[in-house]
Each structure stands twice: as structure tokens, then as C-alpha cells.
XYZ file of C-alpha atoms in Angstrom:
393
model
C 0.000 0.000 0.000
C 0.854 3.449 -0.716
C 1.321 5.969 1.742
C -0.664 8.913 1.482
C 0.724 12.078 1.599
C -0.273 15.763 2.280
C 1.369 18.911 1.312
C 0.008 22.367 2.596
C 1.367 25.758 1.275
C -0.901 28.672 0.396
C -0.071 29.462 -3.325
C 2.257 28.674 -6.098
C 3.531 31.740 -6.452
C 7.133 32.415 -7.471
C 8.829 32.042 -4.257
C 11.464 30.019 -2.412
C 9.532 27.798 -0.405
C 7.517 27.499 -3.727
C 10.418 26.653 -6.072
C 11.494 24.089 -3.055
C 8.609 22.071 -3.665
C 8.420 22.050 -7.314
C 11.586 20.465 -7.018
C 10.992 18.476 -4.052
C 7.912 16.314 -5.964
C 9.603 16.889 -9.480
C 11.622 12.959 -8.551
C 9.694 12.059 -5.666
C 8.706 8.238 -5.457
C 5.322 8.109 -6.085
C 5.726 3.960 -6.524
C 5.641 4.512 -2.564
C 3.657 7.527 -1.880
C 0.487 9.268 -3.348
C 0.827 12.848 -2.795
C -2.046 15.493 -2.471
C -1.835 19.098 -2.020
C -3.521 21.447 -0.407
C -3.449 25.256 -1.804
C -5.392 28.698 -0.586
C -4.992 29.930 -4.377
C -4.778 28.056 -7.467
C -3.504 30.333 -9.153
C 0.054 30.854 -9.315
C 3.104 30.588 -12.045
C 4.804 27.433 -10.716
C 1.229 25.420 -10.782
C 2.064 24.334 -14.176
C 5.584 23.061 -13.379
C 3.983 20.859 -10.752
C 4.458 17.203 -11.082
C 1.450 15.200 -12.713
C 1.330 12.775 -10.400
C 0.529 15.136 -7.233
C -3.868 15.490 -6.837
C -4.601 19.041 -6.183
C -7.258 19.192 -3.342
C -10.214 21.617 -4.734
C -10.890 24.935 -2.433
C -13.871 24.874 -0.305
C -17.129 26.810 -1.543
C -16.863 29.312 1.811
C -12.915 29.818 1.453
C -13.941 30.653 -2.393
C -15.951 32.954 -1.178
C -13.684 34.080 1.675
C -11.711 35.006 -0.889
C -13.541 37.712 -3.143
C -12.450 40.529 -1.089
C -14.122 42.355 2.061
C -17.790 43.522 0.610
C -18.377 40.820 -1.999
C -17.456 38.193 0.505
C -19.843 39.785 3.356
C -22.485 40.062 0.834
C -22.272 36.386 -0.150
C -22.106 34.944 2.841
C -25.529 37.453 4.361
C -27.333 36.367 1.054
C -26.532 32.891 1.954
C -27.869 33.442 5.795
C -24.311 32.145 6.819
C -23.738 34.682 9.963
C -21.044 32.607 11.783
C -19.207 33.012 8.516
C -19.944 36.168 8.227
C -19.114 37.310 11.327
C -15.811 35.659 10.909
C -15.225 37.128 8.081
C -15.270 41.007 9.593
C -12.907 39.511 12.587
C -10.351 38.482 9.682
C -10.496 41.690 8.783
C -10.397 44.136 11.738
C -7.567 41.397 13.238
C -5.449 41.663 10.012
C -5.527 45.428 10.410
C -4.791 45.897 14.423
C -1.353 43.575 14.164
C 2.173 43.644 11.966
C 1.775 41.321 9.118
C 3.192 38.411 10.256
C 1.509 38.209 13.838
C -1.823 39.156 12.099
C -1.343 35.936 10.294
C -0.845 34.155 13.607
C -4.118 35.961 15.612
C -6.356 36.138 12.398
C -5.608 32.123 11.706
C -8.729 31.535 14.317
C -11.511 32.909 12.034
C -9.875 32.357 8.512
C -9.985 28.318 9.921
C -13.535 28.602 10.105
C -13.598 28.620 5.800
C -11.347 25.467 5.577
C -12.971 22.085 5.452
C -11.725 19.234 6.556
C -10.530 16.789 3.824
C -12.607 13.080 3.999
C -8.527 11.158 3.497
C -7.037 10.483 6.638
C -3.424 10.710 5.458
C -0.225 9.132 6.955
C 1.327 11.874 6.705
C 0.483 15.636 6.389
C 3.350 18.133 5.452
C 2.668 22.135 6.444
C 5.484 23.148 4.396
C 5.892 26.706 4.989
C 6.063 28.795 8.447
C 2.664 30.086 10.002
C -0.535 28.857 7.811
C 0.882 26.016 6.676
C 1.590 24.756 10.098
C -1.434 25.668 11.341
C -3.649 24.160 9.113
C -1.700 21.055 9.039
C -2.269 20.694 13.289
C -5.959 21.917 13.151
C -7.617 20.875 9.995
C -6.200 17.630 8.862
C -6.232 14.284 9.884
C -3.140 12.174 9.709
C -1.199 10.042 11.842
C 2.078 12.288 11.874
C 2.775 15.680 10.913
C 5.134 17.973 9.652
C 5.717 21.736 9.398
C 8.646 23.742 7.736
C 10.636 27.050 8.710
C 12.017 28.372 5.949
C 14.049 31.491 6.930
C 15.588 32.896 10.212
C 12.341 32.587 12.851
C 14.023 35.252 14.939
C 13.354 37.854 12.138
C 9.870 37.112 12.141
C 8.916 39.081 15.163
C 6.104 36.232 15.371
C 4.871 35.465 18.913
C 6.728 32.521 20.208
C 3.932 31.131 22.576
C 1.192 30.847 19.427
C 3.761 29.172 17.448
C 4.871 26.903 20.485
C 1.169 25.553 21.191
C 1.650 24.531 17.427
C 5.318 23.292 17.194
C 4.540 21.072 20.347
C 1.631 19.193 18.163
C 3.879 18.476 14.911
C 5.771 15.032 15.314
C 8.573 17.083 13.637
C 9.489 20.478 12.502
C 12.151 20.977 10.131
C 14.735 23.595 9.024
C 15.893 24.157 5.487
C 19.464 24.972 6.950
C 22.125 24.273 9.780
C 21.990 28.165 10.634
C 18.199 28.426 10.496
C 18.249 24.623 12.442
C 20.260 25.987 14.929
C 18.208 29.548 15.397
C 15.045 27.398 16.032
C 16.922 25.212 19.047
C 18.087 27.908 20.551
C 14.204 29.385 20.301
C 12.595 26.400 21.074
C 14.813 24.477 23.240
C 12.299 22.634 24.654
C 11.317 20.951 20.897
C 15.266 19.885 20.454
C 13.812 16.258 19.702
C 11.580 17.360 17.094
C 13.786 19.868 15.167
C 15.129 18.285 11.992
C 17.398 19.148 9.081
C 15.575 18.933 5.176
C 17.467 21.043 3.012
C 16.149 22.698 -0.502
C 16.021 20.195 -3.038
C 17.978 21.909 -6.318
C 18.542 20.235 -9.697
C 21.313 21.389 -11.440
C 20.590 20.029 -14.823
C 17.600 21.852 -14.663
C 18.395 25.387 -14.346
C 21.506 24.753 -17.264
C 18.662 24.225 -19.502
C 16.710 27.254 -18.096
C 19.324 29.629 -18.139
C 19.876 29.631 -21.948
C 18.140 32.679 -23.580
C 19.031 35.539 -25.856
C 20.706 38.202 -24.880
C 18.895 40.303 -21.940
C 21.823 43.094 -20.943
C 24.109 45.103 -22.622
C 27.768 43.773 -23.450
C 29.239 46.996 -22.969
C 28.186 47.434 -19.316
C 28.743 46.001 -16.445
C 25.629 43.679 -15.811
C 24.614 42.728 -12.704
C 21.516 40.357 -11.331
C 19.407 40.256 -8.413
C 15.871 37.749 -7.559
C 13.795 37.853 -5.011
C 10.551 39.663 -3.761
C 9.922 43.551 -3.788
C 9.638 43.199 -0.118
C 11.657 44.976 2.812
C 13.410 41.871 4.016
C 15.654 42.123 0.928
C 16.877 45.491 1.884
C 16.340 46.777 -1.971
C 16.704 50.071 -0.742
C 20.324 49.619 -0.166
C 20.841 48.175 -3.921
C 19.148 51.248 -5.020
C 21.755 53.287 -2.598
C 24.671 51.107 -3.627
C 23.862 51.132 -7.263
C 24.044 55.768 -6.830
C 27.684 55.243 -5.168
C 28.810 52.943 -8.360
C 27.593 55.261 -10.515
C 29.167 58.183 -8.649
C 32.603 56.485 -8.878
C 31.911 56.101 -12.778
C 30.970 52.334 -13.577
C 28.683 51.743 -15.812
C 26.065 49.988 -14.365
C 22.912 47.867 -15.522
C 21.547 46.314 -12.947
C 18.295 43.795 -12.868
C 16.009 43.241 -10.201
C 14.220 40.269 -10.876
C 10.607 40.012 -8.708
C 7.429 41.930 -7.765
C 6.201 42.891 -4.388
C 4.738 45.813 -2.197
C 7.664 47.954 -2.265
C 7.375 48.066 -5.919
C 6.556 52.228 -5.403
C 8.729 52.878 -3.139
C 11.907 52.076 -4.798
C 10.391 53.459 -7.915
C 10.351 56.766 -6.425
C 14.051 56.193 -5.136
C 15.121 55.331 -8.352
C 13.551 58.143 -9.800
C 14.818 60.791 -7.137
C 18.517 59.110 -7.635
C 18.137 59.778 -11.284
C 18.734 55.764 -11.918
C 16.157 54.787 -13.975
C 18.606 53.656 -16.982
C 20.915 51.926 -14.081
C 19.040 49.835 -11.644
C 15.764 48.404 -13.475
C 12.957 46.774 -11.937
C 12.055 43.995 -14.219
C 9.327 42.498 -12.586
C 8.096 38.646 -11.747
C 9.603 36.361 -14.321
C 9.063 32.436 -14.317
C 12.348 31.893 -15.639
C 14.732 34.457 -14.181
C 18.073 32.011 -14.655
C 18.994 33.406 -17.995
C 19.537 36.932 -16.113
C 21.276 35.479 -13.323
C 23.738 33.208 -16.091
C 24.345 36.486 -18.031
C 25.365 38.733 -15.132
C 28.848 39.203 -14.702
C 28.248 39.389 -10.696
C 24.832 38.148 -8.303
C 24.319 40.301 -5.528
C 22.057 39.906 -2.700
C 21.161 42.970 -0.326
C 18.934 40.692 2.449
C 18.465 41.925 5.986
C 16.958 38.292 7.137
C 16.964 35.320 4.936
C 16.837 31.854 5.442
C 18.854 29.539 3.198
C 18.679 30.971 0.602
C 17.716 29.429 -3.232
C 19.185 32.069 -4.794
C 22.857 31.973 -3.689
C 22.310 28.412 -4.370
C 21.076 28.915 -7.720
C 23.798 31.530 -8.422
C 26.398 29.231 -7.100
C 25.605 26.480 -9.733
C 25.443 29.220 -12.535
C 28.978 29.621 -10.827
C 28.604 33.646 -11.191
C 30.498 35.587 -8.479
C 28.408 36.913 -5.471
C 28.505 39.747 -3.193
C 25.559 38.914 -0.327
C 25.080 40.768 2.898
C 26.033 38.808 6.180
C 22.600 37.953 7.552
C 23.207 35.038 9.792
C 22.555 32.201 7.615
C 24.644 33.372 4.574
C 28.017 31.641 6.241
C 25.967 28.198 5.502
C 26.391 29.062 1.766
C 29.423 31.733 1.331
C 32.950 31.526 2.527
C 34.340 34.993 2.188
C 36.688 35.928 -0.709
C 36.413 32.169 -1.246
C 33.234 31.677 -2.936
C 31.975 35.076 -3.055
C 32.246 38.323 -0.995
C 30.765 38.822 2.149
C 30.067 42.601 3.375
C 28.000 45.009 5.304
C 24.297 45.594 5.350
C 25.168 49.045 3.944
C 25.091 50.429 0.622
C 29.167 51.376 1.073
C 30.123 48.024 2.079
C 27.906 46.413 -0.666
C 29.134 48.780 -3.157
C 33.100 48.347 -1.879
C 32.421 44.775 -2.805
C 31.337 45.021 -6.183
C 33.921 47.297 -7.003
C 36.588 44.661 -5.567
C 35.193 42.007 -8.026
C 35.115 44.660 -11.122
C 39.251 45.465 -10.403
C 40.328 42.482 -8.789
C 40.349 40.016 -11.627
C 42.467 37.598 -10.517
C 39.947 37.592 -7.353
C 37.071 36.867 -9.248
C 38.494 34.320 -11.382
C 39.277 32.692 -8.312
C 35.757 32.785 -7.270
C 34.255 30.990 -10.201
C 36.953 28.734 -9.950
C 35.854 27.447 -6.859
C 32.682 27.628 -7.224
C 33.170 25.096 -10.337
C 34.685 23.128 -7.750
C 31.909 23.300 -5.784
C 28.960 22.117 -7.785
C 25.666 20.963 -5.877
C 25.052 17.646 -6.332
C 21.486 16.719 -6.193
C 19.413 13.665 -4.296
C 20.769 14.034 -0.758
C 17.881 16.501 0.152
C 15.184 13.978 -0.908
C 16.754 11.155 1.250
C 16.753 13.617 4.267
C 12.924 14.125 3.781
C 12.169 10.460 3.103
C 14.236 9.811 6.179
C 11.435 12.161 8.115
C 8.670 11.014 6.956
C 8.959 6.844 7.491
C 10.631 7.816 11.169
């Protein structure tokens, strides 16, 4: 018999924890395992790239309608004499509002739960495979004989509260890390959970982004081209590329640099571009699917991240094998070994800047860098072993 599985993340959207489970069901072993996901949205760009043999759970009628938006929900649910819901549905609201994003995910969880139904499959195992919703739904919705829940990124960044998240952690048979930094972050927040606190790292495929990565040409040869991915979100300290990219330009190099993502600071560094006259230097390109051809045609990667957990990118990067400069949030020294590697600096715009300029002149440096990182090249397969390790534990 196969064992049944459950995944739980709310979208397919381009993300990290996304792309980590594309790749994490692209080879699974569905001889042994069935595998059914659970999704808030449907929508999202990696849905297509999901593996054929994974069942996509449909969405609940009341989360459907949950999910219209404030008025059109309301109205729904009062034409439909559903009160409770209704009534839940305003809570959502005014609790979304009163806290910082991520705890209002944590306090608002209690009436959005109230939409969800219960799937009829009792499953052997039920994965919530990204931090706060995930997790939550996996401990109060589903039924399954063990269960799972990821952290993806430094928890101490998330300024979540600890005793919420505990009353959940303690209910999961295990709760994994995607790194030894982010691993060791959680024991020293939960030391109480030590025996449940496990290592899964991303799952990457090498072979796979080779083939992405080949496109026409996207930058100008004459410049000096330089790529960044990730959400258009304040974690990723953008406004410091934006900062650093003005002091390059200052010292008179050439720059194009591409920021590959979309997010709600979108306006914000459109108006800092703007007011540091940049707008032919630093570009905004938006969400791509594919955004390994402008990482393989970049002469350098940088990353500008105040919190991050292990990161795909720099792993993505690596196996491109272009140089990086990456601030030091903590996790980084899982992935970089200064001037080994790639460059390690401040979470400044001088000390990011500083290091790009040491990879334009030194040469000899940055030769040395891609050297290494040819050296270095991920092998794939390990990460799937830890997780099947996890689940028949």
C-alpha cells in the first residue's frame, strides 16, 4: 500500500519555499507515496511546473468565497444566511488590520480556519510546508497520523509570537529547518522541541536550471551587468541596492543592474530610483518564471537581504557559478565563505558597493571565485533522502 501524503502551502507563487517544492515532488517516489496538495490559491506561475502525479485538493465553496475581497465576501455569505461566517469574516479583517503582518497571520488564523474544510482522506502523513498557515492548518484541519511543518528562513526575524507558534510546534511530530543556521536559530528558540527539530534542506537540480538559463541576450555587453531575484519586499533590503547602485555610478561604472521580482515595495523604490536619477541603471524587471537566464548572463549576483533563510538564490547563483557579493545575515556563512566563494560585506550600501567594485578590479579575485565555485557544484538527491528519512521515522 501506498502511503498517502499531504502537502500544505498557500499558493504557487514564485517564491522560495515554492520553487522548493516544485523540485521536491519533481523525482519524488510516487511507486511509494500518493501525494495530495492542499493550496489557498490556485492560481500561481509554478502550478504548471507541478508534477502530474501530485492530486490538487479543490478549495472549499466558503474559502472561495472568503476570498472575493471584504464587501463581496460579506455580501455572499448574508445572502446565503451564513452569519457565523460572516461574522468571521469582519474579525479576519479588523484582526489583520490591528497587528504587523506576520503576527496578524498568527491571531487572524482563528476565524480564517472557520472557511477550511476538513478533507474526507485520513493521510499518513500531512506536510505544512511553509512557516505560520501552513503549520497551522496542518495541526488543526487535517487528519493524519504524523505531521510535519517547515521554517524556511531565520524565525528570529519574524517578530512572530513565540507562545502561538509553540502551542503549534509542540503538536507536529517534527518540525524541520531548510538549513544548519536556520536549524540551529530554532533550538536555541525552542529548546524545549530539540527532539523534534530536523534538518531537510532545498532540493535543487542542477541540470535543470543549465537548460533554463539559456536565452538571448537580456543586458548590454558593454556594461557592467549585474543580477538580483527575489521579492519587492523589505526583508531584501532593496533600498540599499538602489543606494549602492548611486555610489557605483558616482565612482563612474557603468552599471545595468536587474532586479528580478514583484512585491509591495514596488513604489517605493520606484520613487528612489527616480529621485537618484537611476532609472537607466538599476531596473525593476518584474516577476519572471524563468529568471536564470539573467542570473547566467550577469557578470556578478548580488544579494542585499536583511533576514533570509537559506537561501535558493545563492544556491542557484552558485551552480550558474557567477560571483556573489551577499550581505552577512546570519545564515549566509551556511552558503558563502568569504573571498572564497563570493564576498561577504555590510548591510550598507558602502560596504555592498566596496564589494562590487573589488570584483570589477580584482580580476584575478574573481576568477578565483568561479573557480571554486566550479569546484563546488551541488550535487542533487541528498535533500530527498533527508525528507524520506522524516517522513517513514
Amino acid at each position: 500500500m501506498k502511503k498517502k501524503l499531504l502537502f500544505i502551502i498557500p499558493s504557487l507563487h514564485l517564491g522560495g519555499a515554492e520553487k522548493g517544492l516544485i523540485n521536491l515532488l519533481a523525482n519524488f517516489d510516487y511507486e511509494k507515496y500518493e501525494v495530495d496538495l492542499l493550496l489557498f490559491s490556485h492560481d500561481g506561475a509554478l502550478v504548471k511546473d507541478l508534477n502530474p502525479n501530485v492530486n490538487i485538493l479543490p478549495i472549499s465553496n466558503n474559502f472561495v468565497t472568503f476570498s472575493k475581497g471584504l464587501v463581496a465576501s460579506c455580501l455572499s455569505f448574508f445572502t446565503q444566511f451564513k452569519w457565523k461566517l460572516l461574522w468571521y469574516r469582519l474579525l479576519f479583517v479588523l484582526t489583520s488590520r490591528k497587528h504587523a503582518t506576520n503576527k496578524a497571520e498568527q491571531y487572524s488564523w482563528n476565524y480564517l480556519r472557520n472557511f477550511l474544510e476538513t478533507p474526507v482522506t485520513h493521510y499518513d502523513v500531512a506536510i505544512g510546508f511553509l512557516e505560520k498557515t501552513s503549520i497551522y492548518c496542518c495541526v488543526d484541519v487535517i487528519k493524519a497520523k504524523k505531521k510535519i511543518g517547515f521554517i524556511r528562513t531565520d524565525y528570529s526575524s519574524l517578530q512572530l509570537d513565540k507562545k502561538f507558534d509553540e502551542y503549534y510546534f509542540h503538536q507536529l511530530d517534527y518540525l524541520c529547518a531548510n538549513g544548519s543556521l536556520s536549524l540551529n536559530i530554532l533550538q536555541r528558540e525552542f529548546p524545549q522541541l530539540l527532539s523534534k527539530l530536523k534538518l531537510v534542506e532545498n532540493v535543487t537540480f542542477p541540470k535543470r536550471i543549465y537548460k533554463l538559463a539559456e536565452s538571448e541576450s537580456l543586458f548590454d555587453s558593454n556594461r557592467i551587468a549585474i543580477a538580483t531575484v527575489g521579492r519587492l519586499e523589505q526583508p531584501k533590503g532593496y533600498k540599499l541596492a538602489v543606494e549602492s547602485c548611486a555610489l557605483l555610478v558616482e565612482k563612474g561604472y557603468d552599471i545595468q543592474w536587474m532586479i528580478i521580482g514583484e512585491g509591495n515595495e514596488r513604489s517605493a523604490l520606484e520613487r528612489l530610483i527616480s529621485e537618484r536619477n537611476l532609472q537607466n541603471n538599476l531596473i525593476l524587471v518584474g516577476q519572471k518564471e524563468n529568471p536564470y537566464p539573467y542570473i547566467s548572463q550577469a557578470h556578478f549576483y548580488v544579494q542585499t537581504s536583511l533576514h533570509e533563510g537559506k537561501s535558493n538564490t545563492i544556491n542557484e547563483a552558485k551552480i550558474l557559478c557567477k560571483p556573489i557579493v551577499v550581505t552577512n545575515f546570519e545564515s549566509v556563512f551556511e552558503q558563502i565563505t568569504h573571498l572564497k566563494n563570493g564576498i561577504i560585506v555590510e548591510k550598507n550600501a558602502e560596504s555592498i558597493a566596496n564589494g562590487i567594485v573589488t570584483l570589477i578590479e580584482d580580476v584575478e579575485l574573481k576568477n578565483k571565485v568561479v573557480e571554486q565555485l566550479h569546484v563546488e557544484q551541488l550535487v542533487s538527491g541528498k535533500e530527498i533522502e533527508q525528507f524520506y528519512q522524516i517522513l517513514e521515522n
